[in-house]
Amino acid sequence: MRLQRLVQRPRAVLYGVYLDDGSQLPRVLAKVRRGWPGDDGAERGGTRPRLASGSLPPSESTALEYAGLRAIETMFGGADPGFSVVRPLHHLVHEDTILMEYVDAPTLRDRLLAESRLSPQHVLSRHRSTEEAWWKAGAWLHRFQREMPRQELPARQPTRHDVVHQFLAYDEFLTTRLGRRALGDVARRGAALAEQLLPERLPSAVGHGDYAPRNMFLDRAGRLTVFDPMPRWVVPRHEDLSRLLVAIRLLGAQLHTRGAAYSRGGLDRRERAVIEGYRAEDRLWLPELRCHQLLITLDKWSAAVDSAPAGWRGRLRAASVEWASGFLRRESRRLLELIESDSARTT
Ligand SMILES: Nc1ncnc2c1ncn2[C@@H]1O[C@H](COP(=O)(O)OP(=O)(O)OP(=O)(O)O)[C@@H](O)[C@H]1O
Ligand SMILES: [Mg+2]
């Protein structure tokens, strides 16, 4: 048996476990968690408003992820040809380690990057095949939300008041850091629309924790496999769907080229596929979804603004944040217009 480090993250190292059986691929993946250097579980970074605060110690994150993988295996490990699972094999409690099946497939993020107009593979790629994958990502989430047991999980942002409050917190933070002109009125308008449109108590579900294309594999047979779960909270049910939609819109390449990497039409198509996949299972009122999408966009904007260090790196970063802010403001306005037009049409 041989171990090889495959991926290094600030809070985890992933090793491939190779068996001496002539296979070129690892048989097993070992994900070993570790804490932030000097972490005491308190808030990290600057003082920006966050949707979720406080990080968990590695032992708790590992146990939650293992439980999440097992629950996903129960839900999606059956005969449905559209989905597959990462089979969890063992939880090494004292080592904060999960052993799981190794999956030989690109992530949806890899696929999305290859489809960028700036990618050399773009010209070669004849694939416009991921729409079905995006549809599946919507359908997957709906089933997860319906079937995942809530147990005694704590709730995050359960009421309209919480969401309005959060919009105002982003407004204050971003105005202080960027100035009123750079932010405009997008966060305040978001607060007003949330106040007007959302129900007092928001429909909720267990959150995946990081429902993003980088946590989904798409194999050659077109099966979608969602991994890296952190089912720590009960959240507004539109939150994970919004995270996925925002991740599609705000890829780094798109931000840094202010929208040149992906065509608006292509992004709209992917977004519609996700929503239709989710909706195939249920009714969905779009203005409520768009409100959350705007909230998550402001959260990402705040994170980008907050991470500027001191010195020349900080100045460089500040310049790139200023550059990206124009794009984020446009994206926020697009969402506001969608909320206004959809709610005018459906109320
Ligand atoms: N079971 C697996 N088989 C093969 N590769 C895997 C597996 N699990 C994870 N990986 C690879 O390692 C990367 C990081 O894994 P994972 O998402 O679990 O870690 P993470 O620390 O949460 O990272 P991130 O913050 O990027 O989501 C994945 O994008 C994938 O490329
Ligand atoms: Mg991940």
XYZ file of C-alpha atoms and ligand atoms in Angstrom:
379
model
C 0.000 0.000 0.000
C 1.232 3.513 -0.853
C -0.003 6.960 0.157
C 0.305 10.046 -2.028
C -0.765 13.558 -1.158
C -3.235 14.703 -3.821
C -4.736 17.919 -2.511
C -3.719 20.350 0.191
C -6.250 22.766 1.640
C -5.899 25.156 4.582
C -8.055 22.860 6.704
C -7.590 19.448 5.123
C -5.061 17.274 3.314
C -6.292 14.608 0.915
C -4.248 11.476 0.234
C -4.704 8.846 -2.434
C -4.310 5.304 -1.087
C -2.806 3.051 -3.789
C -2.897 -0.695 -3.516
C -0.109 -2.797 -4.913
C -2.375 -4.304 -7.566
C -1.070 -2.614 -10.716
C -3.825 -0.014 -10.769
C -2.816 3.520 -11.829
C -5.534 5.102 -9.712
C -5.932 5.256 -5.953
C -8.526 2.886 -4.546
C -9.308 4.967 -1.515
C -9.144 8.633 -0.618
C -8.164 9.708 2.898
C -9.315 13.207 3.912
C -7.394 14.348 6.985
C -8.670 17.481 8.688
C -6.697 19.955 10.739
C -7.522 23.204 12.534
C -6.597 26.691 11.420
C -3.178 27.571 12.815
C -3.862 28.986 16.306
C -7.595 28.383 15.916
C -9.792 28.589 18.982
C -13.062 28.129 17.120
C -13.812 31.851 17.167
C -14.396 34.099 14.161
C -11.586 34.458 11.687
C -10.501 37.273 9.426
C -11.937 40.741 9.547
C -15.173 41.978 10.924
C -17.405 41.460 7.946
C -20.972 40.275 8.427
C -21.364 36.554 7.772
C -24.291 34.226 7.274
C -22.659 31.600 9.493
C -20.186 32.406 12.234
C -17.599 30.370 14.116
C -15.700 27.395 12.720
C -15.991 23.900 14.168
C -13.024 21.957 15.549
C -11.681 19.312 13.104
C -13.159 16.422 15.111
C -16.695 17.812 14.815
C -16.348 18.744 11.128
C -15.066 15.253 10.362
C -17.931 13.563 12.208
C -20.492 15.794 10.441
C -19.009 15.179 7.009
C -18.952 11.414 7.606
C -22.587 11.446 8.766
C -23.458 13.586 5.710
C -21.733 11.160 3.303
C -23.590 8.235 4.863
C -26.926 10.022 4.599
C -26.218 10.874 0.947
C -25.304 7.236 0.286
C -28.674 6.176 1.694
C -30.522 8.717 -0.462
C -28.619 8.443 -3.759
C -26.742 5.122 -3.590
C -29.630 3.160 -5.072
C -30.603 2.325 -8.602
C -31.186 5.861 -9.985
C -28.934 6.023 -13.068
C -28.711 9.832 -12.861
C -26.772 9.941 -9.611
C -23.854 8.275 -7.950
C -22.249 8.607 -4.511
C -18.849 8.790 -2.837
C -19.020 5.750 -0.581
C -17.748 6.540 2.908
C -15.635 3.627 4.121
C -14.444 4.486 7.589
C -14.193 7.313 10.116
C -10.862 7.262 11.954
C -12.028 9.219 14.968
C -8.694 9.911 16.644
C -7.046 10.935 13.370
C -9.881 13.283 12.240
C -9.813 11.298 9.022
C -12.406 9.939 6.627
C -11.602 7.066 4.305
C -13.835 7.129 1.247
C -14.023 5.686 -2.206
C -11.818 7.445 -4.757
C -13.796 8.938 -7.640
C -12.109 9.304 -11.024
C -14.136 12.163 -12.527
C -13.869 15.918 -13.076
C -15.946 18.274 -10.952
C -18.668 20.450 -12.429
C -16.361 23.371 -11.756
C -13.689 21.759 -13.965
C -16.310 21.386 -16.676
C -17.407 24.984 -16.303
C -13.803 26.234 -16.518
C -13.227 24.233 -19.712
C -16.302 25.913 -21.190
C -14.970 29.431 -20.559
C -14.444 31.465 -23.723
C -10.893 32.086 -22.480
C -10.039 28.415 -22.054
C -7.940 26.771 -24.797
C -10.263 23.768 -24.481
C -13.214 26.002 -25.372
C -12.379 25.969 -29.058
C -11.882 22.215 -29.071
C -14.821 21.459 -26.856
C -17.863 20.319 -28.734
C -19.598 19.733 -25.437
C -22.621 21.732 -24.571
C -23.686 18.769 -22.579
C -23.675 20.026 -19.046
C -27.184 21.480 -19.115
C -28.456 18.088 -18.080
C -25.883 18.050 -15.294
C -27.116 21.425 -14.045
C -30.684 20.144 -14.145
C -29.566 17.198 -12.024
C -27.874 19.532 -9.556
C -31.264 21.213 -9.022
C -33.095 17.903 -8.688
C -30.432 16.499 -6.325
C -30.842 19.402 -3.944
C -34.583 19.118 -3.813
C -34.402 15.441 -2.916
C -31.710 16.061 -0.302
C -33.865 18.758 1.294
C -36.925 16.509 1.327
C -35.205 13.426 2.732
C -32.387 14.630 4.966
C -33.386 14.195 8.638
C -33.324 17.480 10.548
C -32.495 15.950 13.933
C -31.821 18.706 16.421
C -29.868 20.955 14.096
C -29.829 24.669 14.952
C -31.539 27.109 12.547
C -29.822 29.959 10.683
C -31.700 33.054 9.409
C -35.113 31.438 10.007
C -37.162 34.648 9.627
C -37.722 37.526 7.208
C -36.409 39.837 9.905
C -33.052 37.973 9.925
C -32.699 38.358 6.163
C -33.568 42.074 6.195
C -31.110 42.588 9.041
C -28.419 40.770 7.066
C -28.989 42.951 3.965
C -28.588 46.049 6.129
C -25.406 44.649 7.682
C -23.887 44.171 4.191
C -25.023 47.664 3.254
C -23.242 49.165 6.240
C -20.079 47.095 5.810
C -19.717 47.636 2.072
C -20.538 51.351 2.300
C -17.888 51.798 4.977
C -15.276 49.933 2.955
C -16.103 50.985 -0.610
C -18.033 54.223 -0.268
C -21.681 54.818 -1.084
C -20.981 55.510 -4.756
C -19.255 52.192 -5.398
C -21.967 50.192 -3.636
C -24.973 52.171 -4.780
C -28.333 51.330 -3.271
C -28.364 47.605 -4.115
C -28.206 46.271 -0.531
C -30.789 48.766 0.746
C -33.136 47.934 -2.100
C -32.571 44.246 -1.306
C -33.597 44.902 2.311
C -36.745 46.749 1.221
C -37.761 44.023 -1.228
C -37.095 41.258 1.316
C -39.281 43.129 3.805
C -42.028 43.399 1.235
C -41.886 39.952 -0.376
C -40.657 37.280 2.044
C -42.947 35.364 4.385
C -42.403 36.027 8.067
C -40.977 32.529 8.652
C -38.918 31.192 5.752
C -39.410 27.634 4.503
C -36.355 25.710 5.668
C -34.312 22.557 5.075
C -31.021 21.013 6.165
C -28.188 22.839 4.388
C -25.548 20.927 2.406
C -23.046 23.478 3.683
C -21.215 24.238 0.430
C -23.490 23.490 -2.489
C -21.143 24.520 -5.260
C -19.862 23.096 -8.578
C -16.484 22.310 -7.010
C -18.232 19.820 -4.725
C -19.937 17.849 -7.503
C -18.391 15.231 -9.769
C -19.766 14.536 -13.216
C -18.616 11.170 -14.556
C -18.427 9.979 -18.167
C -21.830 8.351 -17.913
C -23.265 11.774 -16.964
C -23.948 10.781 -13.360
C -23.803 13.530 -10.775
C -22.092 12.859 -7.449
C -22.340 15.486 -4.731
C -19.717 15.341 -1.979
C -18.098 17.434 0.790
C -21.289 17.783 2.879
C -21.386 19.764 6.126
C -24.980 19.397 7.350
C -24.576 21.664 10.349
C -27.627 23.927 10.137
C -31.233 24.118 9.101
C -31.250 27.026 6.630
C -33.775 28.822 4.414
C -34.393 26.293 1.665
C -33.472 28.794 -1.037
C -30.016 29.286 0.395
C -28.228 26.269 -1.127
C -29.955 26.756 -4.461
C -28.830 30.394 -4.417
C -25.262 29.407 -3.537
C -25.115 27.214 -6.598
C -26.557 29.921 -8.858
C -24.157 32.514 -7.467
C -21.198 30.140 -7.872
C -22.110 29.759 -11.557
C -22.282 33.553 -12.031
C -19.265 34.588 -9.979
C -16.468 32.281 -11.035
C -13.078 33.961 -10.576
C -12.482 34.106 -14.332
C -15.798 35.896 -14.856
C -15.117 38.407 -12.058
C -11.620 39.244 -13.228
C -12.687 39.710 -16.839
C -15.834 41.545 -15.730
C -18.060 39.177 -17.627
C -15.947 38.318 -20.703
C -15.314 34.653 -19.834
C -18.912 33.424 -20.120
C -21.725 34.658 -22.307
C -24.836 35.882 -20.574
C -26.947 33.509 -22.677
C -24.895 30.483 -21.602
C -25.080 31.429 -17.929
C -28.816 32.047 -18.200
C -29.248 28.592 -19.740
C -27.302 26.869 -16.958
C -29.191 28.816 -14.333
C -32.560 27.918 -15.877
C -31.557 24.249 -15.974
C -30.731 24.263 -12.221
C -34.026 25.961 -11.370
C -36.039 23.655 -13.622
C -34.389 20.588 -12.074
C -35.345 21.799 -8.613
C -38.766 22.892 -9.727
C -39.555 19.603 -11.415
C -40.056 18.413 -7.864
C -41.831 21.391 -6.423
C -43.234 24.848 -6.821
C -40.774 27.658 -6.415
C -41.535 31.341 -6.186
C -38.719 33.073 -8.065
C -38.695 36.463 -6.287
C -37.951 34.692 -2.994
C -35.123 32.733 -4.622
C -33.686 35.899 -6.211
C -33.717 37.678 -2.849
C -31.444 34.967 -1.451
C -29.305 35.058 -4.571
C -28.771 38.780 -3.991
C -27.971 38.150 -0.327
C -25.324 35.544 -1.196
C -23.875 37.843 -3.893
C -23.466 40.567 -1.256
C -21.901 38.012 1.087
C -19.311 37.088 -1.589
C -18.706 40.778 -2.327
C -18.093 41.424 1.388
C -15.720 38.447 1.582
C -13.708 39.796 -1.381
C -13.516 43.261 0.190
C -12.612 41.881 3.611
C -9.654 39.774 2.574
C -7.277 42.605 1.550
C -4.015 42.349 3.537
C -1.658 45.271 4.221
C 1.261 46.372 1.983
C 1.671 46.076 -1.766
C -0.304 42.857 -1.882
C -3.102 44.730 -0.171
C -2.936 47.552 -2.730
C -2.964 45.061 -5.573
C -5.872 43.283 -3.992
C -7.708 46.569 -3.407
C -7.303 47.416 -7.102
C -8.685 44.033 -8.110
C -11.589 44.381 -5.647
C -12.399 47.778 -7.131
C -12.263 46.218 -10.583
C -14.538 43.353 -9.511
C -16.941 45.677 -7.671
C -18.222 47.169 -10.927
C -19.174 43.688 -12.072
C -20.729 42.754 -8.722
C -22.807 45.932 -8.714
C -24.114 45.092 -12.190
C -24.911 41.537 -11.129
C -26.736 42.851 -8.026
C -28.774 45.229 -10.185
C -29.656 42.402 -12.552
C -31.024 40.428 -9.604
C -32.979 43.420 -8.272
C -34.582 43.899 -11.666
C -35.486 40.208 -11.796
C -37.068 40.397 -8.341
C -39.083 43.449 -9.316
C -40.248 42.158 -12.679
C -41.054 38.623 -11.455
C -42.955 39.827 -8.422
C -44.927 42.363 -10.517
C -45.870 39.529 -12.872
C -46.891 37.015 -10.225
C -48.593 39.108 -7.537
N -13.554 10.852 -3.023
C -12.787 11.576 -3.824
N -12.230 11.043 -4.933
C -11.428 11.761 -5.743
N -11.116 13.048 -5.536
C -11.629 13.658 -4.454
C -12.496 12.962 -3.551
N -12.856 13.824 -2.570
C -12.257 14.983 -2.859
N -11.519 14.906 -3.981
C -10.731 15.988 -4.629
O -10.228 16.865 -3.642
C -10.777 18.180 -3.783
C -11.101 18.772 -2.412
O -11.979 17.905 -1.715
P -13.057 18.438 -0.659
O -14.039 19.299 -1.364
O -13.590 17.262 0.070
O -12.134 19.282 0.311
P -12.323 20.761 0.875
O -11.208 20.987 1.818
O -13.696 20.913 1.396
O -12.132 21.651 -0.408
P -12.963 22.884 -0.961
O -12.887 23.963 0.047
O -12.295 23.211 -2.261
O -14.392 22.420 -1.180
C -12.017 17.968 -4.648
O -12.305 19.090 -5.431
C -11.636 16.792 -5.515
O -10.897 17.243 -6.634
Mg -15.007 20.783 -1.362
